[in-house]
Coordinates of N, CA and C in Angstrom, one line a residue:
M230 N -6.4 1.8 -16.8 CA -6.2 2.1 -15.4 C -6.1 3.6 -15.2
N231 N -6.7 4.2 -14.1 CA -6.7 5.6 -13.9 C -5.4 6.1 -13.3
K232 N -4.7 7.0 -14.1 CA -3.4 7.5 -13.6 C -3.7 8.8 -12.8
T233 N -2.9 9.1 -11.9 CA -3.0 10.3 -11.1 C -1.6 10.9 -11.0
P234 N -1.5 12.3 -10.8 CA -0.2 12.9 -10.8 C 0.6 12.2 -9.7
A235 N 1.9 12.0 -10.0 CA 2.8 11.3 -9.0 C 3.3 12.2 -7.9
L236 N 3.5 11.6 -6.8 CA 4.1 12.4 -5.7 C 5.5 12.6 -5.9
Y237 N 6.1 11.7 -6.7 CA 7.6 11.6 -6.8 C 8.1 11.8 -8.2
G238 N 7.3 12.4 -9.1 CA 7.6 12.6 -10.5 C 7.0 11.6 -11.4
G239 N 6.7 12.0 -12.6 CA 6.1 11.0 -13.5 C 4.7 10.8 -13.2
S240 N 4.1 9.7 -13.6 CA 2.7 9.4 -13.2 C 2.7 8.0 -12.6
M241 N 1.8 7.9 -11.7 CA 1.6 6.6 -10.9 C 0.1 6.3 -10.9
D242 N -0.2 5.0 -10.9 CA -1.6 4.6 -10.6 C -1.8 4.5 -9.1
S243 N -3.1 4.3 -8.7 CA -3.4 4.2 -7.3 C -2.7 3.1 -6.6
H244 N -2.5 1.9 -7.3 CA -1.7 0.8 -6.7 C -0.3 1.3 -6.4
D245 N 0.4 2.0 -7.3 CA 1.7 2.4 -7.1 C 1.8 3.4 -5.8
I246 N 0.8 4.3 -5.7 CA 0.8 5.2 -4.6 C 0.6 4.5 -3.3
S247 N -0.4 3.5 -3.3 CA -0.6 2.7 -2.1 C 0.6 2.0 -1.7
S248 N 1.3 1.4 -2.6 CA 2.5 0.6 -2.4 C 3.6 1.5 -1.8
K249 N 3.8 2.7 -2.4 CA 4.8 3.6 -1.9 C 4.5 4.1 -0.5
L250 N 3.2 4.4 -0.2 CA 2.8 4.8 1.2 C 3.0 3.7 2.2
A251 N 2.7 2.4 1.8 CA 2.9 1.3 2.7 C 4.4 1.1 2.9
D252 N 5.2 1.2 1.9 CA 6.7 1.1 2.1 C 7.2 2.2 3.1
N253 N 6.7 3.4 2.8 CA 7.1 4.6 3.7 C 6.7 4.3 5.2
F254 N 5.5 3.8 5.3 CA 5.0 3.6 6.7 C 5.8 2.5 7.4
N255 N 6.1 1.4 6.6 CA 6.8 0.3 7.2 C 8.2 0.7 7.6
R256 N 8.9 1.5 6.7 CA 10.2 2.0 7.0 C 10.2 2.9 8.2
L257 N 9.3 3.9 8.2 CA 9.3 4.8 9.3 C 9.0 4.2 10.7
S258 N 8.0 3.2 10.7 CA 7.7 2.6 11.9 C 8.9 1.7 12.4
A259 N 9.6 1.1 11.5 CA 10.8 0.3 11.9 C 11.9 1.2 12.5
E260 N 12.1 2.3 11.8 CA 13.2 3.3 12.2 C 12.8 3.9 13.6
A261 N 11.5 4.1 13.9 CA 11.1 4.7 15.1 C 11.0 3.6 16.2
A262 N 11.2 2.4 15.9 CA 11.1 1.2 16.8 C 9.8 1.2 17.5
L263 N 8.7 1.3 16.7 CA 7.4 1.2 17.3 C 7.1 -0.2 17.8
T264 N 6.3 -0.3 18.9 CA 5.9 -1.6 19.3 C 4.9 -2.1 18.3
E265 N 4.6 -3.4 18.4 CA 3.6 -4.0 17.4 C 2.2 -3.3 17.6
R266 N 1.8 -3.0 18.8 CA 0.5 -2.4 19.1 C 0.5 -0.9 18.6
E267 N 1.6 -0.2 18.9 CA 1.7 1.2 18.4 C 1.6 1.3 16.9
R268 N 2.3 0.4 16.3 CA 2.3 0.3 14.8 C 0.9 0.0 14.3
Y269 N 0.2 -0.9 14.9 CA -1.2 -1.2 14.5 C -2.1 0.0 14.7
V270 N -2.0 0.6 15.8 CA -2.9 1.8 16.1 C -2.7 2.9 15.1
V271 N -1.4 3.2 14.8 CA -1.2 4.3 13.9 C -1.5 3.9 12.4
Y272 N -1.3 2.6 12.1 CA -1.8 2.1 10.8 C -3.3 2.3 10.6
L273 N -4.0 2.0 11.7 CA -5.5 2.1 11.6 C -5.8 3.6 11.4
I274 N -5.1 4.5 12.2 CA -5.3 5.9 12.0 C -5.0 6.4 10.6
M275 N -3.9 5.9 10.0 CA -3.6 6.2 8.7 C -4.6 5.8 7.7
K276 N -5.3 4.7 8.0 CA -6.4 4.2 7.1 C -7.7 5.0 7.3
G277 N -7.7 6.0 8.3 CA -8.9 6.8 8.5 C -9.8 6.3 9.5
I278 N -9.4 5.4 10.3 CA -10.3 4.8 11.4 C -10.2 5.7 12.6
T279 N -11.3 6.0 13.2 CA -11.4 6.9 14.4 C -10.9 6.2 15.6
T280 N -10.4 6.9 16.6 CA -9.9 6.4 17.8 C -11.0 5.6 18.5
T281 N -12.2 6.1 18.5 CA -13.4 5.4 19.1 C -13.6 4.0 18.5
T282 N -13.5 3.9 17.1 CA -13.6 2.7 16.4 C -12.4 1.7 16.7
I283 N -11.3 2.3 16.8 CA -10.1 1.5 17.2 C -10.2 0.8 18.5
T284 N -10.8 1.6 19.5 CA -11.0 1.0 20.8 C -11.9 -0.2 20.7
K285 N -12.9 -0.2 19.8 CA -13.8 -1.3 19.7 C -13.1 -2.5 19.0
I286 N -12.3 -2.2 17.9 CA -11.6 -3.2 17.2 C -10.7 -4.0 18.1
L287 N -9.9 -3.2 18.9 CA -8.9 -3.8 19.8 C -9.4 -4.2 21.2
N288 N -10.6 -3.8 21.5 CA -11.2 -4.1 22.8 C -10.3 -3.5 23.9
R289 N -10.0 -2.2 23.7 CA -9.2 -1.5 24.7 C -9.9 -0.2 25.0
S290 N -9.5 0.4 26.1 CA -10.1 1.7 26.5 C -9.5 2.8 25.7
I291 N -10.3 3.9 25.6 CA -9.8 5.1 24.9 C -8.5 5.6 25.4
K292 N -8.3 5.5 26.8 CA -7.1 5.9 27.4 C -5.9 5.1 26.9
T293 N -6.1 3.8 26.8 CA -5.0 2.9 26.3 C -4.6 3.2 24.9
I294 N -5.6 3.4 24.0 CA -5.4 3.6 22.6 C -4.7 5.0 22.5
S295 N -5.2 6.0 23.2 CA -4.6 7.3 23.1 C -3.2 7.3 23.6
A296 N -2.9 6.6 24.6 CA -1.5 6.5 25.1 C -0.6 5.8 24.1
Q297 N -1.1 4.8 23.4 CA -0.3 4.1 22.4 C -0.1 5.1 21.2
E298 N -1.1 5.8 20.8 CA -1.0 6.8 19.7 C 0.0 7.9 20.1
C299 N -0.1 8.4 21.3 CA 0.9 9.5 21.7 C 2.3 9.0 21.8
S300 N 2.5 7.8 22.3 CA 3.8 7.2 22.3 C 4.4 7.0 20.9
A301 N 3.6 6.5 20.0 CA 4.0 6.3 18.6 C 4.4 7.6 18.0
Y302 N 3.5 8.6 18.2 CA 3.8 9.9 17.6 C 5.0 10.6 18.1
E303 N 5.3 10.4 19.4 CA 6.5 10.9 20.0 C 7.7 10.3 19.4
K304 N 7.7 9.0 19.2 CA 8.8 8.2 18.6 C 9.0 8.7 17.1
L305 N 7.9 9.0 16.5 CA 8.0 9.4 15.1 C 8.3 10.9 14.9
G306 N 8.3 11.6 16.0 CA 8.6 13.0 15.9 C 7.5 13.9 15.4
V307 N 6.3 13.5 15.6 CA 5.1 14.3 15.1 C 4.2 14.4 16.4
S308 N 3.2 15.4 16.2 CA 2.4 15.6 17.4 C 0.9 15.4 17.1
N309 N 0.5 15.1 15.8 CA -0.9 14.9 15.5 C -1.1 14.1 14.2
D310 N -2.3 13.8 13.9 CA -2.6 12.9 12.8 C -2.1 13.5 11.5
V311 N -2.4 14.8 11.3 CA -2.0 15.5 10.1 C -0.5 15.4 9.9
Q312 N 0.3 15.7 10.9 CA 1.8 15.7 10.8 C 2.2 14.2 10.5
F313 N 1.5 13.3 11.1 CA 1.9 11.9 10.8 C 1.6 11.5 9.3
I314 N 0.5 11.8 8.8 CA 0.2 11.5 7.4 C 1.1 12.2 6.5
R315 N 1.4 13.5 6.8 CA 2.3 14.2 5.9 C 3.7 13.6 5.9
K316 N 4.1 13.1 7.1 CA 5.4 12.5 7.2 C 5.5 11.2 6.4
V317 N 4.4 10.4 6.4 CA 4.3 9.2 5.6 C 4.4 9.5 4.1
I318 N 3.6 10.5 3.7 CA 3.5 10.9 2.3 C 4.8 11.4 1.8
S319 N 5.5 12.3 2.6 CA 6.7 13.0 2.1 C 8.0 12.2 2.4
S320 N 7.9 11.1 3.1 CA 9.1 10.3 3.4 C 9.6 9.6 2.2
T321 N 10.8 9.7 1.9 CA 11.4 9.0 0.8 C 12.7 8.3 1.3
K322 N 12.9 7.1 0.7 CA 14.1 6.3 1.1 C 15.4 7.0 0.6
D323 N 16.3 7.2 1.5 CA 17.6 7.8 1.1 C 18.4 6.7 0.3
E324 N 18.8 7.1 -0.9 CA 19.5 6.1 -1.7 C 20.9 6.5 -1.8

């Protein structure tokens, strides 16, 4: 299995990293009290799907998807996709 430098010390494989990011995303979205739709929209963004494609997947207007994205980002305390992804990557559970 291909190992990659770990984000949190040691070494992790790609499955470990994906699992950690998913855990971080789930925790952050719960803490921010995102609606189900906001959560799904930012999940798709996190997966690299464009807003235009999201409108087609969800059969919603660009205005609706953009509003849900903005609302989610406001609740998460970020203002753009890059800040969102950085927050998911750098977020660690306080133990």
